[in-house]
Short mmCIF file of C-alpha atoms in Angstrom, two decimals:
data_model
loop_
_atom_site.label_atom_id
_atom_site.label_comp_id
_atom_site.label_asym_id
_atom_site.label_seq_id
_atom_site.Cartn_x
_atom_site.Cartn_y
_atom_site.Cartn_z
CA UNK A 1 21.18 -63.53 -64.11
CA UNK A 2 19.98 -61.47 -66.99
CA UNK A 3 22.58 -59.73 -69.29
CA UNK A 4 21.56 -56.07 -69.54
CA UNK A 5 22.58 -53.61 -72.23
CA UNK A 6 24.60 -50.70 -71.02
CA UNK A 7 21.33 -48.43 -71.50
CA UNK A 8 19.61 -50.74 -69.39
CA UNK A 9 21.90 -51.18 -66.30
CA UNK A 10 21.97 -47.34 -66.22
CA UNK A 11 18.37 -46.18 -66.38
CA UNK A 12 16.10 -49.69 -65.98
CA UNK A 13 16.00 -48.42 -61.72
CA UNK A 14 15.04 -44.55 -63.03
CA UNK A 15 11.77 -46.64 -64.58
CA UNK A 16 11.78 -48.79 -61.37
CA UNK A 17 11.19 -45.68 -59.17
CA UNK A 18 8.43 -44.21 -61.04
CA UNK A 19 6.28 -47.25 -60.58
CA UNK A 20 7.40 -47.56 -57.14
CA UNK A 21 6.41 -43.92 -56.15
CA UNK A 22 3.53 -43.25 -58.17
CA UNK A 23 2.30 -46.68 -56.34
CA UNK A 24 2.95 -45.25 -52.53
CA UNK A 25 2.02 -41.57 -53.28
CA UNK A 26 -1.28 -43.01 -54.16
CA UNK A 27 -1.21 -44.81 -51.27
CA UNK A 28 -1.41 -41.39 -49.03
CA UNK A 29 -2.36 -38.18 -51.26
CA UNK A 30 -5.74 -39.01 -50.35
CA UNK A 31 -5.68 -38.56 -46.44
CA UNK A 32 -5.56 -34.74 -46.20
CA UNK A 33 -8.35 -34.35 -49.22
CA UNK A 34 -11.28 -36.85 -48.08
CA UNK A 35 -13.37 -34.16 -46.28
CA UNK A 36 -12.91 -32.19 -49.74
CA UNK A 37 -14.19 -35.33 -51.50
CA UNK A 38 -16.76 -36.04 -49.10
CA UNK A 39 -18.55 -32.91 -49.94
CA UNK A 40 -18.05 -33.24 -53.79
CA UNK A 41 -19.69 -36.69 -53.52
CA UNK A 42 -22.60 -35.82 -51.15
CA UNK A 43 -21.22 -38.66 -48.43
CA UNK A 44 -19.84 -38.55 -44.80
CA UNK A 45 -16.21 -38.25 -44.24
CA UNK A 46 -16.19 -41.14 -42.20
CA UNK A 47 -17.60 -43.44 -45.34
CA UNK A 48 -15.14 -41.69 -47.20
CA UNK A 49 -12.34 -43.68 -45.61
CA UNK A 50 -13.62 -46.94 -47.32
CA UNK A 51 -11.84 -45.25 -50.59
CA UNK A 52 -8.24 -45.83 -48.43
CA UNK A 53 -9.37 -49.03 -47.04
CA UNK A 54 -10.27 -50.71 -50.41
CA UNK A 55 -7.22 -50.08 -52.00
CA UNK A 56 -5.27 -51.31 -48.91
CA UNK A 57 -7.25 -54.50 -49.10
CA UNK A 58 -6.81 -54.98 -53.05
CA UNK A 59 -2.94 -54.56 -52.62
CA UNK A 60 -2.76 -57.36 -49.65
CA UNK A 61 -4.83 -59.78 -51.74
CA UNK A 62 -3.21 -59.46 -54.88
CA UNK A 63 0.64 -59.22 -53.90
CA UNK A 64 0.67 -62.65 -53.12
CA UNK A 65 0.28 -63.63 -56.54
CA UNK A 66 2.50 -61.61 -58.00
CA UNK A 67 5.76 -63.46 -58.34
CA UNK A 68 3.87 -66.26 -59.99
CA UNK A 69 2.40 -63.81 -62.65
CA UNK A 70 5.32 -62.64 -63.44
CA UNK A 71 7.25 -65.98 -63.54
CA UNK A 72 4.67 -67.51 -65.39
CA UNK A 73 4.06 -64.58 -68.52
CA UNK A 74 7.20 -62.59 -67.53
CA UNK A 75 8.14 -59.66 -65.88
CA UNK A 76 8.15 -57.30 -68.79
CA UNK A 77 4.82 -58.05 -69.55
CA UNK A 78 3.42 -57.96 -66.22
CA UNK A 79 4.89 -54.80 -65.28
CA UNK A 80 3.52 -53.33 -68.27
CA UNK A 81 0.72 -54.79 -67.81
CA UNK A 82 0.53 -53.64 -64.09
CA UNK A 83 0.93 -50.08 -65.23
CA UNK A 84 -1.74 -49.62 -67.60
CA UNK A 85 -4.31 -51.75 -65.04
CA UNK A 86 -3.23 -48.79 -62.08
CA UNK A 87 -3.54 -45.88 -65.05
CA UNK A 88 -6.73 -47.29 -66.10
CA UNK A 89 -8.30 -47.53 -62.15
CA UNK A 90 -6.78 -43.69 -61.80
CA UNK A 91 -8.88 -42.37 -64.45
CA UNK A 92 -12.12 -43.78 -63.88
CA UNK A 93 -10.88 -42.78 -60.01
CA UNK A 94 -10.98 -39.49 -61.36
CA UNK A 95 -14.73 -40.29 -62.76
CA UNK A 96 -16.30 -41.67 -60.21
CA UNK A 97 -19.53 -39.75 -59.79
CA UNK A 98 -20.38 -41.65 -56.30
CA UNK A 99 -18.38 -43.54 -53.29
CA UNK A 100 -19.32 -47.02 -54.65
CA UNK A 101 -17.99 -46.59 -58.01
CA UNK A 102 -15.09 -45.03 -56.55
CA UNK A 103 -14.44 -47.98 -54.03
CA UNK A 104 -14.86 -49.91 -57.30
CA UNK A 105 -12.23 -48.30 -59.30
CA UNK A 106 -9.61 -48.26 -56.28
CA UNK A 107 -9.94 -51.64 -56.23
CA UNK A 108 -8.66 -51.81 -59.88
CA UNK A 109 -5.85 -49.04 -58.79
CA UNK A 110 -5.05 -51.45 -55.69
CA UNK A 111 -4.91 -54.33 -58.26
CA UNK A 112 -2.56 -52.79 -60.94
CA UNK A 113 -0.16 -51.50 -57.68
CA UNK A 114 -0.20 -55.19 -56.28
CA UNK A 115 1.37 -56.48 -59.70
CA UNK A 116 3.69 -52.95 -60.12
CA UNK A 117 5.59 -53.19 -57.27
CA UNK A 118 6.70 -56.28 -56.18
CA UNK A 119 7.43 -57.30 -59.82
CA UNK A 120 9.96 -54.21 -59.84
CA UNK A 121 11.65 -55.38 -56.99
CA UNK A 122 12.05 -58.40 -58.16
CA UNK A 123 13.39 -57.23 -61.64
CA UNK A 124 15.87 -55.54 -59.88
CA UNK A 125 16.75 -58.85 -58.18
CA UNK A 126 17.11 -60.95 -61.13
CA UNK A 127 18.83 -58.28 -63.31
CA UNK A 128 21.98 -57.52 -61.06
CA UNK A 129 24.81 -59.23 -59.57
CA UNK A 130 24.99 -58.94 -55.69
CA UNK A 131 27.18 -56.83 -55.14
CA UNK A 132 25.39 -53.97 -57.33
CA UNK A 133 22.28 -54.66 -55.55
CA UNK A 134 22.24 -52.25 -52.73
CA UNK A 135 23.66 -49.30 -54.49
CA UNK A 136 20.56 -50.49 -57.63
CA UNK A 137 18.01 -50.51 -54.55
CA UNK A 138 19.04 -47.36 -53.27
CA UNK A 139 18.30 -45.57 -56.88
CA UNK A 140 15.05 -47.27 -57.27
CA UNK A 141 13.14 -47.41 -53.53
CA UNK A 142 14.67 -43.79 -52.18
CA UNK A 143 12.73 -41.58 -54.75
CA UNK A 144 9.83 -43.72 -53.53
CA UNK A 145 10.58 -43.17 -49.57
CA UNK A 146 9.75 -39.29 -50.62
CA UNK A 147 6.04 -40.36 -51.71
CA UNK A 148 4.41 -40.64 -47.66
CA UNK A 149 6.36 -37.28 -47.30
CA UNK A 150 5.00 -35.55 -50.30
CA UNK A 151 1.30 -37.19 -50.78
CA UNK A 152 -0.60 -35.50 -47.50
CA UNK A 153 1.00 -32.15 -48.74
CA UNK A 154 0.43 -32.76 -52.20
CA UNK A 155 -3.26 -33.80 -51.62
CA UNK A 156 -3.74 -30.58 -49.59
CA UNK A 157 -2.93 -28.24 -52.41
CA UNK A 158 -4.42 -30.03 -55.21
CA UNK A 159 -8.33 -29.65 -53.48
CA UNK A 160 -7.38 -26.22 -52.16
CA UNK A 161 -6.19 -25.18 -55.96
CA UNK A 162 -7.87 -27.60 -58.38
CA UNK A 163 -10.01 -29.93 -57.71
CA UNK A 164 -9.72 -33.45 -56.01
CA UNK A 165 -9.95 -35.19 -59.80
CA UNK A 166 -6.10 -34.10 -59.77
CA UNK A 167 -5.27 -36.57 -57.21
CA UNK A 168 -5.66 -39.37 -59.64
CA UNK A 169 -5.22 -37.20 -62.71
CA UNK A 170 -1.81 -37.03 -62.10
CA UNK A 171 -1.01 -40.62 -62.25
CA UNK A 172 -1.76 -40.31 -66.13
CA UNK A 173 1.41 -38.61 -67.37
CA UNK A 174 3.28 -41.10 -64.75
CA UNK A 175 1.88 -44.27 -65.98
CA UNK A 176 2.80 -42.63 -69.35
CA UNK A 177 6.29 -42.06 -68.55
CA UNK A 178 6.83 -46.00 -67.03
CA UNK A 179 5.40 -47.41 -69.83
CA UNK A 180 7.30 -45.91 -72.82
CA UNK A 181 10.30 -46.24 -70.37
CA UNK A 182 9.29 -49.73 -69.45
CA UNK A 183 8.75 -51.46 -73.08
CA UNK A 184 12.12 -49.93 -74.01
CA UNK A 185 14.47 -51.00 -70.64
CA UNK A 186 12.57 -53.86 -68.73
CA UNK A 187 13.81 -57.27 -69.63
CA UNK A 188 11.03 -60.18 -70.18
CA UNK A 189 12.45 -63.00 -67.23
CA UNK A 190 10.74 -66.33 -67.21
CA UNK A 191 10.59 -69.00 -64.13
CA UNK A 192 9.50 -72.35 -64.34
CA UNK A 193 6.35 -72.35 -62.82
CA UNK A 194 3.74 -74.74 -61.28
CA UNK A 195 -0.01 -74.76 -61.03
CA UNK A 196 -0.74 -72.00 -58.77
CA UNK A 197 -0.90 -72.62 -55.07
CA UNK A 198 -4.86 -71.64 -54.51
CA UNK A 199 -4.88 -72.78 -51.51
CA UNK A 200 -1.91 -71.12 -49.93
CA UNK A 201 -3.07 -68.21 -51.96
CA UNK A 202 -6.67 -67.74 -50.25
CA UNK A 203 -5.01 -68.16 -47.04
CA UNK A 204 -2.16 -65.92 -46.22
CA UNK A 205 -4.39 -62.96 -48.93
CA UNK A 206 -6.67 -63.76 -45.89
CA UNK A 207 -4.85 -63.54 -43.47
CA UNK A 208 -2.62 -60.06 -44.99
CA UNK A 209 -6.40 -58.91 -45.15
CA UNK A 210 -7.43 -59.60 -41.73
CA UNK A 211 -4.31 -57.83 -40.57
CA UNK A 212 -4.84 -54.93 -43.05
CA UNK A 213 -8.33 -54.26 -41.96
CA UNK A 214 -7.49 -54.60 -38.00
CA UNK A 215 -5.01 -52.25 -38.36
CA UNK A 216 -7.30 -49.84 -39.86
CA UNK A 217 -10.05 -50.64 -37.05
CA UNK A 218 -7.23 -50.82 -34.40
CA UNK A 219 -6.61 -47.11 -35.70
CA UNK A 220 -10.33 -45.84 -35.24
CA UNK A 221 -12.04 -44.76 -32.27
CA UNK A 222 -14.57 -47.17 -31.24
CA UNK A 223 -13.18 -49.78 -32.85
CA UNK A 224 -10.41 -51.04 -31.29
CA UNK A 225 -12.31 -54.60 -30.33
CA UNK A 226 -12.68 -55.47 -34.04
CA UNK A 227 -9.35 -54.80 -34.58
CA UNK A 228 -8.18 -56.81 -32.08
CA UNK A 229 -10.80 -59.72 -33.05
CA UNK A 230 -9.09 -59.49 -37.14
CA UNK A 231 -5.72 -59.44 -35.65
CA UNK A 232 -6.28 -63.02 -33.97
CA UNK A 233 -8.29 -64.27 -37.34
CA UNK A 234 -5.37 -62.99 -39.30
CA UNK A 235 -2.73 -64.96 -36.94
CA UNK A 236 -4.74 -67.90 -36.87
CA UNK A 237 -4.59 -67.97 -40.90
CA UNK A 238 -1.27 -67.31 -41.02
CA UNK A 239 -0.52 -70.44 -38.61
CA UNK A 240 -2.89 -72.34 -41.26
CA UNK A 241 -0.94 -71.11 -43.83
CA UNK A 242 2.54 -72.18 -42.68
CA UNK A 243 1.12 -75.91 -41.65
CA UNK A 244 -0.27 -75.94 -45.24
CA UNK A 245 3.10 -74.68 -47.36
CA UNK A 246 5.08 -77.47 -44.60
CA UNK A 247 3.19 -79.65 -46.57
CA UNK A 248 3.12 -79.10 -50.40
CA UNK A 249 5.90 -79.17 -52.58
CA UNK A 250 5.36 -75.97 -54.32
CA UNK A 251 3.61 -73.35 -51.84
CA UNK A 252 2.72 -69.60 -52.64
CA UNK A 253 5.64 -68.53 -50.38
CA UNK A 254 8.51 -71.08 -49.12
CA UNK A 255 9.32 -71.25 -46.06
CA UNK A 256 12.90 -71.35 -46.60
#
């Protein structure tokens, strides 16, 4: 257990919660301004969804890793470094002059949000005693419950008022805000680490793949078969996954 300074046990879930919403609200402010979008960029609004689905993907392949990035170079730096990756992707989001390049720089969003928010959970783990850790949670992950309620709407006035640029534009002053707040209040915590399990990597981000694209299928008319067809991929992998970690000493994700 880390020792925080007094400024740190009172504000490091304030910086916690910024990550953690600007992270979900991107997650949703696009659903209510892709037919917006669609025109801007000359494409259907049914190719348009690919600029969800690609950032859904990127955030169940990279999770995984997460907790052994930030064991390995610390959680200061990987949060940090998390923020300015998900900034970055935002603003060339907001540049994207086609669907492909935009795909492309969701990707690097979904990347930066893999590393942000599991890494601020788990600072919040390490940094406080037990029984603090509820009433710490609740500061940090309720502002960030708010984000599904608030993206659709906010999405909606942004392309009715501005223009749909906004939508990632806005993430700017955000990232802004966690990073000067981050270098100042999150503490750098180390864990001895391994060599990375590759193997257990490639298959569960797999399988959380498989699952994340046959949900999306599942949810589209027409569909429904590949979704179903994913789903049993995805379990199978995830069986392969638990026989493999049974079996190494050091796996992505005990089983304990």
């Amino acid at each position: 257990m880390v020792t925080l300074t007094p400024t740190q046990q009172k504000f490091l879930p304030y910086v916690l919660a910024v990550a953690l919403f600007m992270q979900i609200l991107d997650a949703t402010i696009l659903n209510t301004s892709l037919p917006q979008m669609a025109l801007a960029l000359g494409e259907s609004p049914l190719k348009m969804q690919w600029a969800v689905i690609s950032y859904a993907l990127a955030l169940a392949i990279f999770i995984p890793v997460s907790g052994f990035l930030a064991d390995k170079y610390g959680t200061r730096r990987v949060f940090l470094s998390a923020i300015v990756v998900f900034s970055v992707g935002s603003l060339m989001c907001a540049a994207s002059p086609t669907l492909n390049i935009l795909i492309g720089s969701r990707i690097i969003q979904g990347l930066g949000g893999a590393m942000m928010t599991p890494v601020a959970r788990l600072i919040l783990v390490k940094s406080y005693p037990r029984n603090q850790l509820l009433t710490v949670m609740n500061f940090a992950v309720i502002p960030a419950l708010i984000a599904p309620l608030v993206g659709p709407v906010l999405g909606g006035y942004i392309v009715q008022y501005a223009s749909w640029h906004w939508i990632f534009l806005i993430n700017i002053p955000m990232g802004l805000l966690g990073f000067v707040m981050g270098r100042k209040l999150v503490p750098a915590l180390f864990e001895d680490t391994q060599r990375l399990d590759w193997t257990g990597f490639l298959l569960f981000a797999a399988a959380a793949c498989g699952f994340t694209l046959a949900v999306e299928f599942g949810s589209q008319s027409g569909r429904g078969v590949y979704g179903l067809l994913l789903g049993a991929i995805a379990s199978i992998l995830i069986g392969a996954y638990v026989w493999h970690a049974r079996r190494r000493a050091a796996p992505l994700f005990p089983l304990g």
